[in-house]
CSV table of C-alpha atoms in Angstrom, one decimal:
chain,number,residue,atom,x,y,z
O,1,UNK,CA,82.9,52.0,110.8
O,2,UNK,CA,81.4,48.6,111.5
O,3,UNK,CA,78.4,48.9,109.3
O,4,UNK,CA,78.5,48.8,105.5
O,5,UNK,CA,76.2,50.1,102.8
O,6,UNK,CA,75.6,46.6,101.4
O,7,UNK,CA,73.4,44.5,103.7
O,8,UNK,CA,73.2,41.6,101.2
O,9,UNK,CA,75.0,39.2,103.5
O,10,UNK,CA,72.2,39.4,106.0
O,11,UNK,CA,69.8,37.7,103.6
O,12,UNK,CA,69.7,34.1,102.2
O,13,UNK,CA,67.0,35.0,99.6
O,14,UNK,CA,67.8,34.8,95.9
O,15,UNK,CA,69.3,38.1,94.8
O,16,UNK,CA,67.4,40.2,92.3
O,17,UNK,CA,69.1,42.9,90.3
O,18,UNK,CA,67.8,46.1,88.7
O,19,UNK,CA,69.4,49.0,86.9
O,20,UNK,CA,68.2,52.4,85.7
O,21,UNK,CA,70.2,55.1,83.8
O,22,UNK,CA,68.7,58.4,84.8
O,23,UNK,CA,68.2,60.5,81.6
O,24,UNK,CA,71.0,63.0,81.6
O,25,UNK,CA,72.2,61.6,84.9
O,26,UNK,CA,73.9,58.6,86.5
O,27,UNK,CA,73.4,54.8,86.7
O,28,UNK,CA,71.5,53.5,89.7
O,29,UNK,CA,71.7,49.8,90.7
O,30,UNK,CA,69.7,47.9,93.2
O,31,UNK,CA,70.3,44.4,94.5
O,32,UNK,CA,67.8,42.8,96.9
O,33,UNK,CA,66.1,39.7,98.0
O,34,UNK,CA,62.4,38.9,98.8
O,35,UNK,CA,61.3,36.7,101.7
O,36,UNK,CA,57.7,36.2,102.7
O,37,UNK,CA,56.7,39.1,100.5
O,38,UNK,CA,59.1,41.7,101.9
O,39,UNK,CA,62.3,43.2,100.6
O,40,UNK,CA,65.5,41.9,102.2
O,41,UNK,CA,69.1,42.9,102.1
O,42,UNK,CA,68.5,46.0,99.9
O,43,UNK,CA,71.7,47.4,98.5
O,44,UNK,CA,71.7,50.6,96.4
O,45,UNK,CA,74.8,51.4,94.3
O,46,UNK,CA,75.9,53.3,91.2
O,47,UNK,CA,78.1,56.0,89.8
O,48,UNK,CA,76.0,58.8,91.3
O,49,UNK,CA,77.1,61.3,94.1
O,50,UNK,CA,75.6,61.4,97.5
O,51,UNK,CA,76.3,63.5,100.6
O,52,UNK,CA,76.7,62.6,103.4
O,53,UNK,CA,78.1,59.2,102.6
O,54,UNK,CA,76.1,57.6,105.5
O,55,UNK,CA,72.9,58.5,103.8
O,56,UNK,CA,73.3,55.3,101.6
O,57,UNK,CA,73.0,53.2,104.7
O,58,UNK,CA,69.8,55.1,105.7
O,59,UNK,CA,68.3,54.4,102.2
O,60,UNK,CA,69.1,50.7,102.4
O,61,UNK,CA,67.7,50.3,105.8
O,62,UNK,CA,64.5,52.2,104.9
O,63,UNK,CA,63.8,50.0,101.9
O,64,UNK,CA,64.6,46.7,103.6
O,65,UNK,CA,61.4,45.3,105.1
O,66,UNK,CA,59.0,47.0,102.8
O,67,UNK,CA,56.3,44.8,101.1
O,68,UNK,CA,57.3,43.8,97.5
O,69,UNK,CA,54.0,45.3,96.4
O,70,UNK,CA,55.0,48.8,97.4
O,71,UNK,CA,54.3,51.3,94.7
O,72,UNK,CA,56.9,53.4,93.0
O,73,UNK,CA,55.5,56.5,94.6
O,74,UNK,CA,55.6,55.0,98.0
O,75,UNK,CA,59.1,53.7,97.5
O,76,UNK,CA,60.2,57.2,96.5
O,77,UNK,CA,58.5,58.7,99.6
O,78,UNK,CA,60.3,56.2,101.9
O,79,UNK,CA,63.7,57.0,100.4
O,80,UNK,CA,63.0,60.8,100.8
O,81,UNK,CA,61.9,60.4,104.4
O,82,UNK,CA,65.0,58.4,105.2
O,83,UNK,CA,67.4,61.1,104.1
O,84,UNK,CA,69.1,63.2,106.8
O,85,UNK,CA,68.6,66.9,106.8
O,86,UNK,CA,70.8,68.6,104.2
O,87,UNK,CA,71.4,65.4,102.2
O,88,UNK,CA,72.3,66.1,98.6
O,89,UNK,CA,71.7,63.7,95.7
O,90,UNK,CA,73.6,64.4,92.5
O,91,UNK,CA,72.8,62.6,89.2
O,92,UNK,CA,70.0,60.6,90.7
O,93,UNK,CA,66.9,60.9,92.9
O,94,UNK,CA,64.5,59.1,95.2
O,95,UNK,CA,62.3,58.5,92.1
O,96,UNK,CA,65.3,56.9,90.3
O,97,UNK,CA,65.8,54.5,93.2
O,98,UNK,CA,62.1,53.6,93.2
O,99,UNK,CA,62.3,52.8,89.4
O,100,UNK,CA,65.3,50.6,90.0
O,101,UNK,CA,63.7,48.7,92.8
O,102,UNK,CA,60.6,48.1,90.7
O,103,UNK,CA,62.9,46.8,87.9
O,104,UNK,CA,64.7,44.4,90.2
O,105,UNK,CA,61.2,43.1,91.2
O,106,UNK,CA,60.2,42.8,87.5
O,107,UNK,CA,57.3,45.2,88.1
O,108,UNK,CA,59.0,47.7,85.9
O,109,UNK,CA,60.7,46.8,82.6
O,110,UNK,CA,63.6,48.0,80.5
O,111,UNK,CA,63.9,48.5,76.8
O,112,UNK,CA,65.9,45.3,76.6
O,113,UNK,CA,63.1,43.3,78.3
O,114,UNK,CA,60.9,43.7,75.1
O,115,UNK,CA,61.1,42.6,71.5
O,116,UNK,CA,60.6,45.8,69.6
O,117,UNK,CA,59.1,46.1,66.1
O,118,UNK,CA,59.3,48.9,63.5
O,119,UNK,CA,56.6,49.7,61.0
O,120,UNK,CA,58.0,51.8,58.1
O,121,UNK,CA,56.0,54.7,56.7
O,122,UNK,CA,52.9,53.9,54.5
O,123,UNK,CA,50.5,56.4,53.1
O,124,UNK,CA,47.2,56.3,54.9
O,125,UNK,CA,44.4,58.8,55.5
O,126,UNK,CA,45.1,61.0,58.5
O,127,UNK,CA,42.0,59.7,60.3
O,128,UNK,CA,43.2,56.1,59.8
O,129,UNK,CA,46.6,57.1,61.3
O,130,UNK,CA,44.9,58.5,64.3
O,131,UNK,CA,42.7,55.4,64.7
O,132,UNK,CA,45.7,53.1,64.4
O,133,UNK,CA,47.3,54.9,67.4
O,134,UNK,CA,44.3,53.8,69.5
O,135,UNK,CA,44.1,50.3,68.1
O,136,UNK,CA,47.8,49.5,68.3
O,137,UNK,CA,48.1,50.9,71.8
O,138,UNK,CA,45.3,48.6,72.8
O,139,UNK,CA,47.0,45.7,71.1
O,140,UNK,CA,50.3,46.2,72.9
O,141,UNK,CA,48.5,46.7,76.3
O,142,UNK,CA,46.6,43.4,75.7
O,143,UNK,CA,49.9,41.6,74.8
O,144,UNK,CA,48.7,40.8,71.2
O,145,UNK,CA,51.5,42.9,69.6
O,146,UNK,CA,55.1,43.6,70.5
O,147,UNK,CA,56.0,47.1,71.5
O,148,UNK,CA,56.2,49.0,68.3
O,149,UNK,CA,57.6,52.1,66.6
O,150,UNK,CA,55.4,53.2,63.7
O,151,UNK,CA,56.2,56.1,61.3
O,152,UNK,CA,53.2,57.9,59.7
O,153,UNK,CA,52.7,59.0,56.1
O,154,UNK,CA,49.7,60.7,54.6
O,155,UNK,CA,48.7,62.7,51.5
O,156,UNK,CA,45.8,65.1,52.4
O,157,UNK,CA,46.7,68.3,54.2
O,158,UNK,CA,45.5,68.0,57.8
O,159,UNK,CA,45.2,69.4,61.3
O,160,UNK,CA,45.3,66.9,64.1
O,161,UNK,CA,44.0,68.5,67.3
O,162,UNK,CA,44.6,67.3,70.9
O,163,UNK,CA,42.0,65.4,72.7
O,164,UNK,CA,41.1,68.3,75.0
O,165,UNK,CA,41.2,71.2,72.5
O,166,UNK,CA,38.3,73.2,71.3
O,167,UNK,CA,37.7,73.1,67.6
O,168,UNK,CA,36.6,76.7,67.3
O,169,UNK,CA,39.5,78.0,69.5
O,170,UNK,CA,42.2,76.1,67.6
O,171,UNK,CA,41.1,76.1,63.9
O,172,UNK,CA,40.1,78.9,61.6
O,173,UNK,CA,37.2,77.6,59.5
O,174,UNK,CA,38.0,80.0,56.6
O,175,UNK,CA,41.6,78.9,56.4
O,176,UNK,CA,40.5,75.3,56.6
O,177,UNK,CA,38.1,75.7,53.7
O,178,UNK,CA,40.5,77.8,51.7
O,179,UNK,CA,43.3,75.2,51.9
O,180,UNK,CA,41.2,72.1,51.8
O,181,UNK,CA,42.3,70.9,55.3
O,182,UNK,CA,41.1,67.7,56.9
O,183,UNK,CA,40.6,68.3,60.7
O,184,UNK,CA,40.8,65.2,63.0
O,185,UNK,CA,40.9,64.8,66.8
O,186,UNK,CA,43.4,62.3,68.4
O,187,UNK,CA,43.2,60.5,71.7
O,188,UNK,CA,46.2,62.2,73.3
O,189,UNK,CA,46.3,65.7,74.8
O,190,UNK,CA,48.6,68.5,73.7
O,191,UNK,CA,48.4,71.0,70.9
O,192,UNK,CA,47.3,71.0,67.3
O,193,UNK,CA,49.6,69.7,64.5
O,194,UNK,CA,49.5,71.2,61.0
O,195,UNK,CA,50.5,68.4,58.6
O,196,UNK,CA,50.9,68.5,54.8
O,197,UNK,CA,52.3,65.6,52.8
O,198,UNK,CA,56.1,65.7,53.2
O,199,UNK,CA,56.3,68.6,55.6
O,200,UNK,CA,56.5,66.7,58.9
O,201,UNK,CA,58.0,63.6,60.4
O,202,UNK,CA,55.5,61.9,62.7
O,203,UNK,CA,56.0,58.6,64.6
O,204,UNK,CA,54.2,56.7,67.3
O,205,UNK,CA,55.5,54.5,70.0
O,206,UNK,CA,53.2,51.8,71.4
O,207,UNK,CA,54.6,50.4,74.7
O,208,UNK,CA,53.6,48.8,77.9
O,209,UNK,CA,53.4,51.2,80.8
O,210,UNK,CA,55.8,49.0,82.8
O,211,UNK,CA,58.6,50.7,80.7
O,212,UNK,CA,57.9,54.0,82.4
O,213,UNK,CA,56.9,52.6,85.8
O,214,UNK,CA,58.0,55.1,88.5
O,215,UNK,CA,59.2,57.6,86.0
O,216,UNK,CA,57.4,61.0,86.2
O,217,UNK,CA,55.2,62.2,83.3
O,218,UNK,CA,57.8,64.9,82.5
O,219,UNK,CA,60.8,62.6,82.6
O,220,UNK,CA,59.0,59.9,80.5
O,221,UNK,CA,59.0,62.3,77.5
O,222,UNK,CA,62.8,62.6,77.7
O,223,UNK,CA,63.2,58.9,78.5
O,224,UNK,CA,61.2,57.7,75.5
O,225,UNK,CA,62.8,60.0,73.0
O,226,UNK,CA,66.5,59.5,74.0
O,227,UNK,CA,66.9,57.5,70.8
O,228,UNK,CA,65.6,60.4,68.7
O,229,UNK,CA,68.0,62.8,70.3
O,230,UNK,CA,70.8,60.3,69.4
O,231,UNK,CA,69.6,60.1,65.8
O,232,UNK,CA,69.4,63.9,65.4
O,233,UNK,CA,72.9,64.2,67.0
O,234,UNK,CA,74.1,61.7,64.3
O,235,UNK,CA,72.7,64.1,61.7
O,236,UNK,CA,74.5,67.1,63.3
O,237,UNK,CA,71.6,68.5,65.3
O,238,UNK,CA,71.8,68.9,69.1
O,239,UNK,CA,68.1,68.8,70.2
O,240,UNK,CA,66.7,69.0,73.7
O,241,UNK,CA,63.3,69.0,75.5
O,242,UNK,CA,61.6,72.2,76.6
O,243,UNK,CA,59.2,71.1,79.3
O,244,UNK,CA,56.8,69.6,79.1
O,245,UNK,CA,56.6,68.3,75.5
O,246,UNK,CA,58.4,70.6,73.0
O,247,UNK,CA,61.5,69.4,71.2
O,248,UNK,CA,63.9,72.2,70.2
O,249,UNK,CA,67.4,73.2,69.1
O,250,UNK,CA,69.2,76.5,69.7
O,251,UNK,CA,67.6,77.7,66.4
O,252,UNK,CA,64.0,77.1,67.4
O,253,UNK,CA,61.3,74.5,68.1
O,254,UNK,CA,61.3,71.5,65.8
O,255,UNK,CA,58.6,69.4,67.2
O,256,UNK,CA,56.2,68.3,70.0
O,257,UNK,CA,55.2,65.1,71.8
O,258,UNK,CA,52.0,63.8,73.3
O,259,UNK,CA,51.0,60.8,75.3
O,260,UNK,CA,48.0,58.6,76.3
O,261,UNK,CA,47.9,55.8,78.8
O,262,UNK,CA,45.1,53.2,78.5
O,263,UNK,CA,43.5,51.2,81.3
O,264,UNK,CA,44.7,47.9,79.9
O,265,UNK,CA,48.4,48.9,80.5
O,266,UNK,CA,49.2,50.1,76.9
O,267,UNK,CA,50.7,53.5,76.3
O,268,UNK,CA,51.0,55.8,73.3
O,269,UNK,CA,53.8,58.3,72.9
O,270,UNK,CA,53.9,60.1,69.6
O,271,UNK,CA,55.9,63.0,68.1
O,272,UNK,CA,55.5,65.3,65.2
O,273,UNK,CA,58.6,67.2,63.9
O,274,UNK,CA,58.6,70.0,61.3
O,275,UNK,CA,60.5,69.1,58.2
O,276,UNK,CA,59.6,71.8,55.6
O,277,UNK,CA,56.5,73.4,57.1
O,278,UNK,CA,54.6,76.3,55.3
O,279,UNK,CA,54.5,78.7,58.2
O,280,UNK,CA,52.2,81.2,56.3
O,281,UNK,CA,49.7,78.5,55.7
O,282,UNK,CA,50.0,77.2,59.2
O,283,UNK,CA,49.0,80.5,60.8
O,284,UNK,CA,46.2,80.9,58.2
O,285,UNK,CA,44.7,77.6,59.4
O,286,UNK,CA,45.5,77.5,63.1
O,287,UNK,CA,44.5,80.1,65.7
O,288,UNK,CA,47.8,80.5,67.6
O,289,UNK,CA,47.1,83.1,70.2
O,290,UNK,CA,49.3,85.5,72.2
O,291,UNK,CA,48.8,83.5,75.4
O,292,UNK,CA,50.2,80.4,73.8
O,293,UNK,CA,53.3,82.3,72.7
O,294,UNK,CA,53.7,84.2,75.9
O,295,UNK,CA,56.1,81.7,77.5
O,296,UNK,CA,58.0,80.8,74.3
O,297,UNK,CA,60.1,84.0,74.1
O,298,UNK,CA,58.7,85.0,70.7
O,299,UNK,CA,56.0,87.2,69.2
O,300,UNK,CA,55.4,85.1,66.1
O,301,UNK,CA,54.3,81.5,65.6
O,302,UNK,CA,56.3,81.5,62.4
O,303,UNK,CA,59.5,82.1,64.4
O,304,UNK,CA,58.8,79.2,66.7
O,305,UNK,CA,59.2,76.5,64.1
O,306,UNK,CA,62.6,75.8,62.5
O,307,UNK,CA,62.2,73.0,60.0
O,308,UNK,CA,64.6,70.0,59.9
O,309,UNK,CA,65.2,70.5,56.2
O,310,UNK,CA,66.9,73.8,56.7
O,311,UNK,CA,68.9,72.5,59.6
O,312,UNK,CA,70.1,69.3,58.0
O,313,UNK,CA,69.9,69.8,54.3
O,314,UNK,CA,68.7,66.2,54.0
O,315,UNK,CA,65.7,64.6,52.4
O,316,UNK,CA,62.9,63.7,54.7
O,317,UNK,CA,63.4,60.0,53.8
O,318,UNK,CA,67.0,60.2,54.9
O,319,UNK,CA,66.1,61.6,58.3
O,320,UNK,CA,63.5,58.9,58.8
O,321,UNK,CA,66.0,56.2,57.7
O,322,UNK,CA,68.5,57.5,60.2
O,323,UNK,CA,65.9,57.4,63.0
O,324,UNK,CA,64.9,53.9,62.1
O,325,UNK,CA,68.6,52.8,62.0
O,326,UNK,CA,69.4,54.2,65.5
O,327,UNK,CA,66.2,52.7,67.0
O,328,UNK,CA,67.1,49.3,65.5
O,329,UNK,CA,70.6,49.4,66.7
O,330,UNK,CA,69.7,50.5,70.2
O,331,UNK,CA,66.8,48.1,70.8
O,332,UNK,CA,67.4,45.2,68.4
O,333,UNK,CA,64.1,46.1,66.7
O,334,UNK,CA,62.8,44.0,63.8
O,335,UNK,CA,60.6,45.1,60.9
O,336,UNK,CA,56.8,44.6,61.2
O,337,UNK,CA,53.7,45.4,59.2
O,338,UNK,CA,50.1,46.3,60.0
O,339,UNK,CA,48.0,43.2,60.0
O,340,UNK,CA,44.7,43.0,58.0
O,341,UNK,CA,42.9,42.7,61.4
O,342,UNK,CA,44.5,45.8,62.8
O,343,UNK,CA,43.7,47.8,59.6
O,344,UNK,CA,40.1,46.5,59.7
O,345,UNK,CA,39.6,47.6,63.2
O,346,UNK,CA,41.2,51.0,62.5
O,347,UNK,CA,38.9,51.6,59.5
O,348,UNK,CA,35.9,50.6,61.7
O,349,UNK,CA,37.1,53.1,64.3
O,350,UNK,CA,37.2,55.9,61.7
O,351,UNK,CA,33.6,55.2,60.7
O,352,UNK,CA,32.4,54.9,64.3
O,353,UNK,CA,34.5,57.5,66.0
O,354,UNK,CA,37.4,59.3,64.5
O,355,UNK,CA,35.6,60.3,61.3
O,356,UNK,CA,32.5,61.5,63.0
O,357,UNK,CA,31.3,65.0,63.8
O,358,UNK,CA,30.5,63.8,67.3
O,359,UNK,CA,34.1,62.9,68.1
O,360,UNK,CA,35.6,65.9,66.4
O,361,UNK,CA,33.2,68.3,68.1
O,362,UNK,CA,33.2,66.7,71.5
O,363,UNK,CA,34.7,70.0,72.7
O,364,UNK,CA,33.2,72.4,70.1
């Protein structure tokens, strides 16, 4: 064979390098140059598997000559179109190659490209916690705050419903009144969260969307919570995602995630995990219908939730500490605090939006 997979020698442009580890898969590496706005000498490599071998040449040729502004979706489409009939990709995908190309071009970022902060739990009203999710996502998108992991804490029993949920369909007013529940609507989609003081572990990640550039919505959940799975593994729990956004173990569901992407480039990814939930009270407050349970393999909402306290035997504070430790070690994160300006804006948002009947009942 006179041709080789690496066409780097054909280009005199400065070489750019990108890497992407596919969640649950293999490492993809791309080296390339850029001349007059187009990709040159593209070379894809990694520890993946590809059949037939010659398909790598086809991928490199297809990518070479594309505009450097090509979107991740278009890069993936070009790779897919270049593959011969019957080609098999193991441990990676056309989307993974697109992500890696975008990283080489600095249009997509890695965890290591950012200085991460951690905000430890502080007791705040639930409405303020929800408002902070919007405020801090905006701040990260605007570049005024480093990407940040924040753990929630609260005192009042609450239900936090998803942005697109109907209040009357999700919440039982008699149960809410009987148990003194505060009901708040958040900015992200997904399902309702029943939260009493100390019965959940909730955290929010505020990040630039460049970190998930080219990664599908479904894969972004797994990608952004890889550190959590590592922390749980350290505590003796093997957890996994049940598409789209449930986190489970072989003993049951332990949590759920939700996301929101803002126009300014900021992104919110947050998770609530059950620590010691009162299942009887939960089903007294939430309307959890048969349709919602129909694809979960269970007849009872109580059986869906398997709290972390029972599975680990650890205090909630110990689990949070383990999560913070793993995140810090992985991403060299440093401690941070909420600024007085951020808190001021959040409290204003509560008064103007998150604490209003108009927002709560925007979908009655």
